[in-house]
CSV table of C-alpha atoms and ligand atoms in Angstrom, one decimal:
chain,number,residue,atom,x,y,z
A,1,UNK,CA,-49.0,18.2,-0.3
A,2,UNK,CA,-45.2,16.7,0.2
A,3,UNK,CA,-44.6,15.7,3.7
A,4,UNK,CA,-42.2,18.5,5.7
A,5,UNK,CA,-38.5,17.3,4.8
A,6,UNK,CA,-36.7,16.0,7.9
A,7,UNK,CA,-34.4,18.3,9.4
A,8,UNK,CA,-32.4,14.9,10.2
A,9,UNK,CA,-28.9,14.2,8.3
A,10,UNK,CA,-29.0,11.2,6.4
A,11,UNK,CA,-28.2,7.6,8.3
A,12,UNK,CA,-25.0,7.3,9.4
A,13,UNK,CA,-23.2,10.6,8.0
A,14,UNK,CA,-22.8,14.0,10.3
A,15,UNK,CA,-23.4,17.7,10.0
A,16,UNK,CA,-20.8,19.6,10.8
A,17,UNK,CA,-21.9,23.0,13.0
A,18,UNK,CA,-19.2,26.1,13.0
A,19,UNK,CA,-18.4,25.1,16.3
A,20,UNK,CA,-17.9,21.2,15.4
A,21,UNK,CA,-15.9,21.9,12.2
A,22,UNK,CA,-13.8,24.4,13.6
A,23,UNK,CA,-12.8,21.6,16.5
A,24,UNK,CA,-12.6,18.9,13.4
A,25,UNK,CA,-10.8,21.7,11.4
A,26,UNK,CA,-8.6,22.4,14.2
A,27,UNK,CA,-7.4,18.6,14.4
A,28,UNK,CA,-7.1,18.4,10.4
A,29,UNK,CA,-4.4,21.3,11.0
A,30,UNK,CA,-2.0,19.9,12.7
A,31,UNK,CA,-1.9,16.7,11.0
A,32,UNK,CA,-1.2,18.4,7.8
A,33,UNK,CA,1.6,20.8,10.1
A,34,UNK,CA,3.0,17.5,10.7
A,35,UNK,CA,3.2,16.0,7.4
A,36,UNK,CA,4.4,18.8,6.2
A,37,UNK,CA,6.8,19.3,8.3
A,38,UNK,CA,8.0,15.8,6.3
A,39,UNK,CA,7.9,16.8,3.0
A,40,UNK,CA,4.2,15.6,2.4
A,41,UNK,CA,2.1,17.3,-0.3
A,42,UNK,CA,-1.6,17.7,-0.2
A,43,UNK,CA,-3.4,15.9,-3.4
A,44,UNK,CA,-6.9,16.3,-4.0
A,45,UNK,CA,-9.6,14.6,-6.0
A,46,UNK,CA,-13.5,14.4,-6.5
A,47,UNK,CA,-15.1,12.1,-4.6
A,48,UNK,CA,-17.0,10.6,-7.8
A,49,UNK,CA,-15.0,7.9,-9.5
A,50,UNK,CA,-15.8,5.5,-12.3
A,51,UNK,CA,-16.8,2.3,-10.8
A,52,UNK,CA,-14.3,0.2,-12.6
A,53,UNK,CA,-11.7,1.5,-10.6
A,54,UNK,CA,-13.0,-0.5,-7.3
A,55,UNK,CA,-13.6,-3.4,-9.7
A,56,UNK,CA,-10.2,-4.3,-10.9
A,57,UNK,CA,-8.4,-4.9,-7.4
A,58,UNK,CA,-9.7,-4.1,-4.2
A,59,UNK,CA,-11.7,-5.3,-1.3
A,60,UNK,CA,-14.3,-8.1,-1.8
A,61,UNK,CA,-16.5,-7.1,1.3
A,62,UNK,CA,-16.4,-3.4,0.6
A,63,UNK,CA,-16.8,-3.9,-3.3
A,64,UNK,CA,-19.3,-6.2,-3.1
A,65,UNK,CA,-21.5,-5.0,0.2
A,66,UNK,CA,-20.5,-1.3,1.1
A,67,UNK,CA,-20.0,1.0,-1.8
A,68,UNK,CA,-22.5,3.8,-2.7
A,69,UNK,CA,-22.9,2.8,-6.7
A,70,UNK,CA,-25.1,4.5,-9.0
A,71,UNK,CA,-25.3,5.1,-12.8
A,72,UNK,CA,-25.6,8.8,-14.0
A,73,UNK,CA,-27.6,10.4,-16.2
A,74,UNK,CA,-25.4,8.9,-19.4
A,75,UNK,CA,-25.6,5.6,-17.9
A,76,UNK,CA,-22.0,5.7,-16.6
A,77,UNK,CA,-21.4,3.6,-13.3
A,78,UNK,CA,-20.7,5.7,-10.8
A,79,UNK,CA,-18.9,4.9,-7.0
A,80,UNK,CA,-18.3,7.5,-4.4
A,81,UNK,CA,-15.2,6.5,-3.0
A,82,UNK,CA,-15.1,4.0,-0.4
A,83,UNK,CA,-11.1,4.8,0.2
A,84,UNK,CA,-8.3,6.9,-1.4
A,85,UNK,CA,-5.7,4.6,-2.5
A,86,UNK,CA,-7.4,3.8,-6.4
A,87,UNK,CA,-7.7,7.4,-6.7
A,88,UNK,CA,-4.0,7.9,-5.5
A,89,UNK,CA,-2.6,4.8,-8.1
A,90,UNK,CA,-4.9,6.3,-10.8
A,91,UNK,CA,-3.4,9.7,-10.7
A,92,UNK,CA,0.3,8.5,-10.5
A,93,UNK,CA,-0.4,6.6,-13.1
A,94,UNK,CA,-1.5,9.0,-15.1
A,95,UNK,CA,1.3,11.4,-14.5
A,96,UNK,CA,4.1,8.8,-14.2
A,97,UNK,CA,6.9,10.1,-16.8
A,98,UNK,CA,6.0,13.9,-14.8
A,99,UNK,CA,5.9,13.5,-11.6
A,100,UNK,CA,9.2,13.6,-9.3
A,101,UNK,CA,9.4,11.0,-7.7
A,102,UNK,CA,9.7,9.5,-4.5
A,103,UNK,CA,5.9,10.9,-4.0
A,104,UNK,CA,5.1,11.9,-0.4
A,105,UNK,CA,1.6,12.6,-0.6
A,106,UNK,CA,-1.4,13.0,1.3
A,107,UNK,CA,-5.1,13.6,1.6
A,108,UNK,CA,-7.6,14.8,3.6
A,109,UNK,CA,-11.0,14.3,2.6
A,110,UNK,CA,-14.1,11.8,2.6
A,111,UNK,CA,-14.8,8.4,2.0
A,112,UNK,CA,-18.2,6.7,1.8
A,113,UNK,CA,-19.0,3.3,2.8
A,114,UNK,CA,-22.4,1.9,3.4
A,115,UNK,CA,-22.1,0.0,6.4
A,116,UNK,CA,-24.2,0.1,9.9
A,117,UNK,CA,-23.8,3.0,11.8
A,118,UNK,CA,-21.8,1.9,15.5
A,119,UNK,CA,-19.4,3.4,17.3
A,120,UNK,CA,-16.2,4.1,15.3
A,121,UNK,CA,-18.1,3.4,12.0
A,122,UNK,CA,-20.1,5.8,9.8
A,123,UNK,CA,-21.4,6.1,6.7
A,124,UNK,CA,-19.6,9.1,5.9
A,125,UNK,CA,-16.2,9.7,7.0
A,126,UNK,CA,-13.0,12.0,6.7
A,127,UNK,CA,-9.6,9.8,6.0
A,128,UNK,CA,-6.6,10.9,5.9
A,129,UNK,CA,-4.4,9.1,3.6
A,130,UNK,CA,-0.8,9.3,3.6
A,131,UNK,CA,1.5,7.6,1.1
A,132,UNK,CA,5.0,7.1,0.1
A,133,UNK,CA,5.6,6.5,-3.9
A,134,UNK,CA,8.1,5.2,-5.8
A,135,UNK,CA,10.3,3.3,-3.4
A,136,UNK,CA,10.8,-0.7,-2.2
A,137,UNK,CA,10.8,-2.3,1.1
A,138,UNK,CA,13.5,-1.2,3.4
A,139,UNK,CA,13.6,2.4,4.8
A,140,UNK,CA,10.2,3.9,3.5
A,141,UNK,CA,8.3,1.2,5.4
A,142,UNK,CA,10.4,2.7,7.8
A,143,UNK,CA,9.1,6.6,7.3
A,144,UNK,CA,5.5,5.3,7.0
A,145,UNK,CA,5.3,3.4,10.1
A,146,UNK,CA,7.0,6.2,11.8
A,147,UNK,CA,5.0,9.0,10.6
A,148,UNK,CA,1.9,7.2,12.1
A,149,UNK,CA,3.4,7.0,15.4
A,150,UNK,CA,4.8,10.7,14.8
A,151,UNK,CA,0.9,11.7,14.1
A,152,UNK,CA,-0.3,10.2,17.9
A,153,UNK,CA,2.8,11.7,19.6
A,154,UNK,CA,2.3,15.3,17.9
A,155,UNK,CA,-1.0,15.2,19.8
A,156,UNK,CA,0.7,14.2,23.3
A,157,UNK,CA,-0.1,10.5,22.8
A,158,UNK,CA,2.5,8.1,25.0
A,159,UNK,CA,3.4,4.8,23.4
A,160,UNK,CA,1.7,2.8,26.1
A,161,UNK,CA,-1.7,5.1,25.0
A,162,UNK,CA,-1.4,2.5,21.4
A,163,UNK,CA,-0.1,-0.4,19.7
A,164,UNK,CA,1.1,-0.8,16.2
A,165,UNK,CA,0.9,-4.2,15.2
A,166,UNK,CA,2.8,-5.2,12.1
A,167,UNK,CA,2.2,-8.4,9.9
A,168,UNK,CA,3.7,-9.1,6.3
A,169,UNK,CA,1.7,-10.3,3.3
A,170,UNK,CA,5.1,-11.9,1.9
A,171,UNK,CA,5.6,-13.7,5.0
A,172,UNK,CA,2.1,-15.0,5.0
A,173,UNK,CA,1.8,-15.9,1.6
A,174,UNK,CA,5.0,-17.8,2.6
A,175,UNK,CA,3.3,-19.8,5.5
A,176,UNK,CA,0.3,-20.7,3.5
A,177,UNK,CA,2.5,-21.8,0.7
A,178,UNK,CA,3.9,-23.6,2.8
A,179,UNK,CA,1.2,-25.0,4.6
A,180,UNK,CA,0.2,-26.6,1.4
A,181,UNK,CA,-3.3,-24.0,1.1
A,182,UNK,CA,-4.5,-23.6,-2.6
A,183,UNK,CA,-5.8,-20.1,-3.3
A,184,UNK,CA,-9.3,-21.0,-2.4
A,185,UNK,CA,-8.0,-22.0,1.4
A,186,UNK,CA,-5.6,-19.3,1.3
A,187,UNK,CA,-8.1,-16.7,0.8
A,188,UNK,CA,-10.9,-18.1,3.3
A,189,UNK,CA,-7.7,-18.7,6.1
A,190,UNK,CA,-6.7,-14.4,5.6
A,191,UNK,CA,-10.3,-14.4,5.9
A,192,UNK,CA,-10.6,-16.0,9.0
A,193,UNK,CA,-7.4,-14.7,10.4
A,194,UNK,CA,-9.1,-11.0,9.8
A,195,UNK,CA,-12.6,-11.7,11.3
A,196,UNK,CA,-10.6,-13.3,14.5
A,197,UNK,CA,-11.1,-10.3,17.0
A,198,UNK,CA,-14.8,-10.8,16.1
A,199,UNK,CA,-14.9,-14.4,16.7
A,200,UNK,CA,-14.2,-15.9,20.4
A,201,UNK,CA,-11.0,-17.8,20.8
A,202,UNK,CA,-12.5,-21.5,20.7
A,203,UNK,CA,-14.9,-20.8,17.5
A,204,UNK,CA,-11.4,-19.2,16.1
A,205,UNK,CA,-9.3,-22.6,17.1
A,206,UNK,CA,-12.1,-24.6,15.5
A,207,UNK,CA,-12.4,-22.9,11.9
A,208,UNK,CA,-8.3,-23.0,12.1
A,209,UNK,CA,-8.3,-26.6,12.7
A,210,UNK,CA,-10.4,-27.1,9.9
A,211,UNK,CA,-8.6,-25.9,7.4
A,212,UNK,CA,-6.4,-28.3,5.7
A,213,UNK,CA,-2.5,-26.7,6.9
A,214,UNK,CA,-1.5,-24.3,9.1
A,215,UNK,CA,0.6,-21.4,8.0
A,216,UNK,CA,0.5,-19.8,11.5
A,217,UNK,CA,1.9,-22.9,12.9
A,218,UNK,CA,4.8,-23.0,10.4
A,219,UNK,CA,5.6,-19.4,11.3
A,220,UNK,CA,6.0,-20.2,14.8
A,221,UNK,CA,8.4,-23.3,14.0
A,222,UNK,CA,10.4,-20.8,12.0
A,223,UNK,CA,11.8,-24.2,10.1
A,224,UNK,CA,10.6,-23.3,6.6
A,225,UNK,CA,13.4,-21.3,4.5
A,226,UNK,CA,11.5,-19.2,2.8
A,227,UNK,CA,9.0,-18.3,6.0
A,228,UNK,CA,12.2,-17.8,8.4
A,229,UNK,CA,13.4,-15.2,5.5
A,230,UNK,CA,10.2,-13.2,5.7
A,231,UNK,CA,9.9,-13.4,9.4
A,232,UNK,CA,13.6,-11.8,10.0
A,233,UNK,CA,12.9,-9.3,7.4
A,234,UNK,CA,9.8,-8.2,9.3
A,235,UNK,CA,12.0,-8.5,12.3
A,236,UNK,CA,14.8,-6.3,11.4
A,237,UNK,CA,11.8,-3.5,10.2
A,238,UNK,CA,10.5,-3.7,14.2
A,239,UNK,CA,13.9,-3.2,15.3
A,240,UNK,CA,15.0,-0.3,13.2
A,241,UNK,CA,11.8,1.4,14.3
A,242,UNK,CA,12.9,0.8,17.4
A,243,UNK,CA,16.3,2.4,17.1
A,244,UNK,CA,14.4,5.5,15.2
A,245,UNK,CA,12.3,5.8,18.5
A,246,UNK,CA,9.3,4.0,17.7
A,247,UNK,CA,9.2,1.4,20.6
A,248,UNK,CA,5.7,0.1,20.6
A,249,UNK,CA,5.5,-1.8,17.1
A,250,UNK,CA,4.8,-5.6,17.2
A,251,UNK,CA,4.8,-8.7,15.4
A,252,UNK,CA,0.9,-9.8,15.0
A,253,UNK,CA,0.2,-12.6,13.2
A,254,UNK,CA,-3.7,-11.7,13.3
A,255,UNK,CA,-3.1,-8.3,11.0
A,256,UNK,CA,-4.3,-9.3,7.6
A,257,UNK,CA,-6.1,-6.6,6.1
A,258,UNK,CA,-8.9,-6.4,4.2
A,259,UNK,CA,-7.8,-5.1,0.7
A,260,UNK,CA,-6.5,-7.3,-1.4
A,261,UNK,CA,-4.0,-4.7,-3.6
A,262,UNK,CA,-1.0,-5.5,-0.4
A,263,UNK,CA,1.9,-7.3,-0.9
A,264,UNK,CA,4.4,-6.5,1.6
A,265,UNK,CA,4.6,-5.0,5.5
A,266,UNK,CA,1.0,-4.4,6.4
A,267,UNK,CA,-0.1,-2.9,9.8
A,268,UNK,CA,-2.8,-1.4,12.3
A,269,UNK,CA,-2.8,0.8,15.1
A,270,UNK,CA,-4.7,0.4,17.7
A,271,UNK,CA,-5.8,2.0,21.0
A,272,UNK,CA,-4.9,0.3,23.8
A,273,UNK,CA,-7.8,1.5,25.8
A,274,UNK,CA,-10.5,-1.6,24.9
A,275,UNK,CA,-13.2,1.5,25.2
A,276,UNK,CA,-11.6,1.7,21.3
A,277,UNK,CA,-11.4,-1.2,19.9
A,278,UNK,CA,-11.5,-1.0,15.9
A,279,UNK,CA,-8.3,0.1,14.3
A,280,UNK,CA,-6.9,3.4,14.6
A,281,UNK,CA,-4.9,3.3,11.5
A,282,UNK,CA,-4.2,0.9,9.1
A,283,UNK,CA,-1.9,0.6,5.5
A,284,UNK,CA,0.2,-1.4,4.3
A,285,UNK,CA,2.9,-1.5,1.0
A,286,UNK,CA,0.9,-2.2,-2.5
A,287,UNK,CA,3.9,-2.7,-4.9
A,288,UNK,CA,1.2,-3.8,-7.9
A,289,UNK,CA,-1.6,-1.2,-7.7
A,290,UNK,CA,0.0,1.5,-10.1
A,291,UNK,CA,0.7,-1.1,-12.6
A,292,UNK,CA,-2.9,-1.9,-12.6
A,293,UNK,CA,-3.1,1.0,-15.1
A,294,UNK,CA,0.0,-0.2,-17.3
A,295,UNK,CA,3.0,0.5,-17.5
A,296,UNK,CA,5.7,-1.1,-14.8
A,297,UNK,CA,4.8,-1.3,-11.7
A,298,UNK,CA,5.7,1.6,-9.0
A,299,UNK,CA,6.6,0.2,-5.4
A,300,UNK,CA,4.1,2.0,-2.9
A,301,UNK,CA,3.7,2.0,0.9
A,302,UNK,CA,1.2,4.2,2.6
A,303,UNK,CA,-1.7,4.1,5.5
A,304,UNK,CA,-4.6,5.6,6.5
A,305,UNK,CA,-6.7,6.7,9.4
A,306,UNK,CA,-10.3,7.5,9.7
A,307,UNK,CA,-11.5,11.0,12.1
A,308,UNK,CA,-14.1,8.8,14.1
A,309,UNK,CA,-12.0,6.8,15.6
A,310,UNK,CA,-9.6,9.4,15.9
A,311,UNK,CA,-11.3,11.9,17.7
A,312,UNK,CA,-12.6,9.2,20.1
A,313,UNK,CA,-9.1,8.0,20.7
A,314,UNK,CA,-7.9,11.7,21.3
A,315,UNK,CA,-10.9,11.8,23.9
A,316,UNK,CA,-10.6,8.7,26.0
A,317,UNK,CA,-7.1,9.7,26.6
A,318,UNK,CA,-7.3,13.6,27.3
A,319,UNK,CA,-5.3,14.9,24.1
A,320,UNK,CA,-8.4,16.8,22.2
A,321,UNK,CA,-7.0,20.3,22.3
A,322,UNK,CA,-9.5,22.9,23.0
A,323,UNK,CA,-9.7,24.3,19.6
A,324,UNK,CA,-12.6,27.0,21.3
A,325,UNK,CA,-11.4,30.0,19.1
A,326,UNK,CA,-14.4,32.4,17.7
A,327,UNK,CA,-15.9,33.6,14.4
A,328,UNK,CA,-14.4,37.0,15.1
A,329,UNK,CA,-12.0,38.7,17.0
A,330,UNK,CA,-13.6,42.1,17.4
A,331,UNK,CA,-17.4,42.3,17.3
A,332,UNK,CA,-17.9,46.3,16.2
A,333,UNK,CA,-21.4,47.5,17.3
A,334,UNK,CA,-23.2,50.1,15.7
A,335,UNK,CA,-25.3,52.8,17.8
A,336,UNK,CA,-27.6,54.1,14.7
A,337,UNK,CA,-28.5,52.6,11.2
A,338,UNK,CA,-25.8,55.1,10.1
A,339,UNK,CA,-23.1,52.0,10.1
A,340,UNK,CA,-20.6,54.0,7.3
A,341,UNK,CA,-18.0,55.0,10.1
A,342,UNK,CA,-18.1,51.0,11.2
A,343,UNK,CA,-17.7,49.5,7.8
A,344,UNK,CA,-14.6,52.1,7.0
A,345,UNK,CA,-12.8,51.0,10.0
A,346,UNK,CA,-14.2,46.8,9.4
A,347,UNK,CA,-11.9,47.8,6.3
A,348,UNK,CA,-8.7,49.0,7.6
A,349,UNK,CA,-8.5,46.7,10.4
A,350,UNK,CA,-8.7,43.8,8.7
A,351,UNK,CA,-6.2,44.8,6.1
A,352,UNK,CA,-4.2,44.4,9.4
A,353,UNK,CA,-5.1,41.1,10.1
A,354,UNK,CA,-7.9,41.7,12.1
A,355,UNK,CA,-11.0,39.4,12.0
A,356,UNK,CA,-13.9,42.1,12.2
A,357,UNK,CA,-18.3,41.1,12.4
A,358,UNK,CA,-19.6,44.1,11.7
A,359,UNK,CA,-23.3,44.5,13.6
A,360,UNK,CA,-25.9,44.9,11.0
A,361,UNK,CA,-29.0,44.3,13.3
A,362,UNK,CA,-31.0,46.9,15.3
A,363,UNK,CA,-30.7,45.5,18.5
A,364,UNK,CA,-29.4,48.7,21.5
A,365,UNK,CA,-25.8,48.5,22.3
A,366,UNK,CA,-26.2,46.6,25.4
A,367,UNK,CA,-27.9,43.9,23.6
A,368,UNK,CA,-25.3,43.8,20.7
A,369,UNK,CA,-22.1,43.9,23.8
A,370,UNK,CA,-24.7,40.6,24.8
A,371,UNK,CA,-24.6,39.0,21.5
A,372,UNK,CA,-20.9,39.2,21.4
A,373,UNK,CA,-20.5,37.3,24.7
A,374,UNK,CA,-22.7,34.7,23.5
A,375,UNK,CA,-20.6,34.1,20.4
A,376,UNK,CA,-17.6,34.1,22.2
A,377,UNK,CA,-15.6,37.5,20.3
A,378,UNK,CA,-13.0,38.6,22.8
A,379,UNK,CA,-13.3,42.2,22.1
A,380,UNK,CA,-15.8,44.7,21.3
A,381,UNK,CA,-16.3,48.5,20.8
A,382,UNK,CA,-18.7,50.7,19.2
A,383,UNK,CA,-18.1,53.3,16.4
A,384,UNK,CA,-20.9,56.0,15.3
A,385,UNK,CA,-19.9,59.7,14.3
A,386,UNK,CA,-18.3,60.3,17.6
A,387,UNK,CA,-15.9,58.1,17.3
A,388,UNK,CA,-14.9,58.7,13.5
A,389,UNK,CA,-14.9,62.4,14.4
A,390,UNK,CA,-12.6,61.9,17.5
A,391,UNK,CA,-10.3,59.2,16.2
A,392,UNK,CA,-10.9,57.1,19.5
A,393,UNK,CA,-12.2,53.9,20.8
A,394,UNK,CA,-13.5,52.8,23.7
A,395,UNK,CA,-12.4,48.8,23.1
A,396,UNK,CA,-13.9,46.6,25.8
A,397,UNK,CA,-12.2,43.0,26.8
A,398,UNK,CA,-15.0,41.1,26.9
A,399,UNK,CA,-14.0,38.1,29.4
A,400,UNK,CA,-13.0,40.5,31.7
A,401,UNK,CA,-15.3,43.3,31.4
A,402,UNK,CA,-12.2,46.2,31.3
A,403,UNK,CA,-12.5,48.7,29.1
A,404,UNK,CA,-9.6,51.1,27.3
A,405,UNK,CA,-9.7,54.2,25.4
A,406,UNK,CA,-7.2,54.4,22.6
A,407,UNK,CA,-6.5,55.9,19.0
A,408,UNK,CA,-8.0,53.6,16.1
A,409,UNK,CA,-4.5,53.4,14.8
A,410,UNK,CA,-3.7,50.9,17.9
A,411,UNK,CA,-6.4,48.8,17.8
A,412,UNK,CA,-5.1,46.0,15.3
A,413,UNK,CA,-1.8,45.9,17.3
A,414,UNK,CA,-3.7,45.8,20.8
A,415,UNK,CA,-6.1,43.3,19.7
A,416,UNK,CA,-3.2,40.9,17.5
A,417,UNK,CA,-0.6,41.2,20.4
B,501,LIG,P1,-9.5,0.9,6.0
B,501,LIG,O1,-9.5,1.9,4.8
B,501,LIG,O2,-10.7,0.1,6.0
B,501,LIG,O3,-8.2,0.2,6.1
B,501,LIG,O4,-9.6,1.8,7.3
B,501,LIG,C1,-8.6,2.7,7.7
B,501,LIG,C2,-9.1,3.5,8.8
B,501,LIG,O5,-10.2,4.3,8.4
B,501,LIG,C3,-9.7,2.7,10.0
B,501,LIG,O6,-8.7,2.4,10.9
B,501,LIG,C4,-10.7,3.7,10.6
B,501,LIG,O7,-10.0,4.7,11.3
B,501,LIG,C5,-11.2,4.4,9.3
B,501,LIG,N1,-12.5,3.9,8.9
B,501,LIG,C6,-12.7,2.9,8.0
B,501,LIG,N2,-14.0,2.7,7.8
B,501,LIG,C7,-14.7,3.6,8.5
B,501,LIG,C8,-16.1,3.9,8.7
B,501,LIG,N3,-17.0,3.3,8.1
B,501,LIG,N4,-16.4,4.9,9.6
B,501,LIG,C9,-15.4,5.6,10.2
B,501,LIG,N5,-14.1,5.4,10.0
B,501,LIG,C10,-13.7,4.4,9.2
């Protein structure tokens, strides 16, 4: 006989109870009220993607060590997506003599990446993704960066609570130009530079001295032409965030990124509570994805943001909202298996808006008023022949205990007010 199947989720990805979607649910809505509120469309896509499309541009490490890869029953190669951006460039460039664009898009759904299961880190995890199409550098860097501060402040975040630190792949490519790095050095110094919150200062100061130049070092003389061009560029994008309100965005020359499809401003937010320490959020502008697919390339800026870390940063600093809310607002109980009168009045009131749970058990009247506490509906009140004959309810408040008598007609307006 087959062993019992585990009543475990699989390593490293969640289930999701009523009560823990409607909080995640809860969170997922006012992010899309905000980006909305910006002109930002919701996109959607399946999860299941050709596995070519990680393989053309991408990110070595997640490519390479953390996608979920499998070949179908044609003997297609088959990824779930590790990230949303591929998708995104696909579908614009699929659509590119349609669409209207600027795009100002977004997405909320999963992303799967086989790494080990920490704090912050899952196997399974909702993204949202939030891009910007079809302009250069200049003021939608601007709008990007901004909307990912806007996000943290729509949920009461202060700009001391996080840090968005802001790098350039232009300036860098600069500096190690500069510096004299080939592409092999170049790619094993972004690497370095991106492990270095992992590494401890001295084992950081000894790979960098090892390498043969210094692009960091040329940064910091500002001597270079080319570098000091970059550097003021990224300069004057910190300042105009600042004028827009945005007062907590830095210069770090440690922000790399992992994907290799940037090629202008990139950034990260983080926490500045060390409880958090992975980043928040992080994008960056991708001017050459879109062309991947032909066709001339389509300037793109966009970012990211995981729920994990998310939810733990809304914790750690007080800002979940109490998204309690209930399955129902008015829990009708049923005195005999006679529930016709019930269901006719489920029906009207919730053409009126009214979220009705009908009882269908044969628990006693006292036990359904019970079960109705312990789910949490605020109101409850029971119909049988009496009431259908007489028009009236008695409609209890459960959190209070009070009770009223009034005509059916005012229910929906007592219970919506
Ligand atoms: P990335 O797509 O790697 O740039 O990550 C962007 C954001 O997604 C991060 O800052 C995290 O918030 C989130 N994220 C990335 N990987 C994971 C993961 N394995 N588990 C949970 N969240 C993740």
């Amino acid at each position: 006989m087959a062993d019992t199947p585990s009543t475990e989720p699989y390593k490293g990805v969640r289930d999701f109870y009523p009560a823990d979607w409607r909080r995640l649910a809860g969170v997922f809505k006012k992010v899309r009220g905000l980006l909305e509120s910006y002109g930002y469309e919701e996109y959607n896509a399946s999860p299941l993607e050709r596995s070519e499309l990680y393989e053309s541009k991408g990110n070595e490490e997640i490519i390479n060590e953390q996608t979920y890869t499998f070949t179908d029953r044609g003997d297609r190669r088959v990824t779930l997506r590790p990230e949303m951006t591929p998708t995104l460039a696909r579908m614009v460039s699929a659509k590119r003599r349609e669409l209207p664009f600027p795009l100002r898009w977004y997405n909320i759904g999963n992303r799967f990446r086989y790494e080990r299961p920490q704090r912050g880190r899952l196997r399974e995890f909702f993204q949202t993704d939030i891009d910007l199409v079809g302009l250069p550098e200049g003021d939608a860097d601007i709008e990007i960066v901004s909307l990912a501060s806007a996000i943290l402040k729509t949920f009461g975040a202060k700009e001391t609570d996080f840090i968005i630190r802001i790098n350039s792949r232009k300036l860098l490519a600069a500096a190690s130009k500069a510096a004299g790095l080939d592409d092999e050095s170049l790619r094993v110094y972004w690497q370095l530079l991106d492990k270095r919150s992992k590494m401890t200062p001295e084992a950081f100061e000894e790979a960098r001295r090892s390498m043969p130049g210094d692009p960091l070092k040329i940064v910091e003389d500002g001597t270079e032409p080319a570098v000091a061009e970059e550097k003021r560029k990224l300069d004057a994008l910190i300042d105009a965030l600042a004028a827009g309100g945005v007062g907590n965005a830095v210069y770090d020359p440690g922000i790399v990124r992992g994907f290799d499809y940037y090629t202008g401003v990139i950034f990260e937010v983080f926490d500045t509570d060390i409880k958090n320490p992975r980043a928040l959020f992080g994008g960056g502008r991708y001017d050459g994805l879109v062309a991947l697919f032909g066709g001339d390339p389509i300037p793109a800026v966009g970012f990211a943001f995981g729920d994990v870390t998310f939810i733990d940063f809304l914790e750690t600093h007080g800002l979940l909202p109490g998204f309690a809310g209930a399955q129902a607002d008015l829990y009708l109980g049923t005195p005999t298996a006679d529930r016709t009168a019930a269901q006719d009045f489920a029906r009207a009131l919730r053409e009126q808006g009214v979220r009705v749970f009908v009882n269908l058990t044969d628990k006693s009247l006292s036990d359904q008023i019970k079960d109705a506490v312990k789910r949490g509906i605020p109101y409850f009140a029971a119909v049988g022949s009496e009431e259908a004959k007489s028009g009236m309810l008695k409609l209890k408040t459960l959190f209070t205990g009070a009770e009223e008598s009034l005509p059916v007609d005012d229910v929906a307006s007592r219970i919506l007010s």
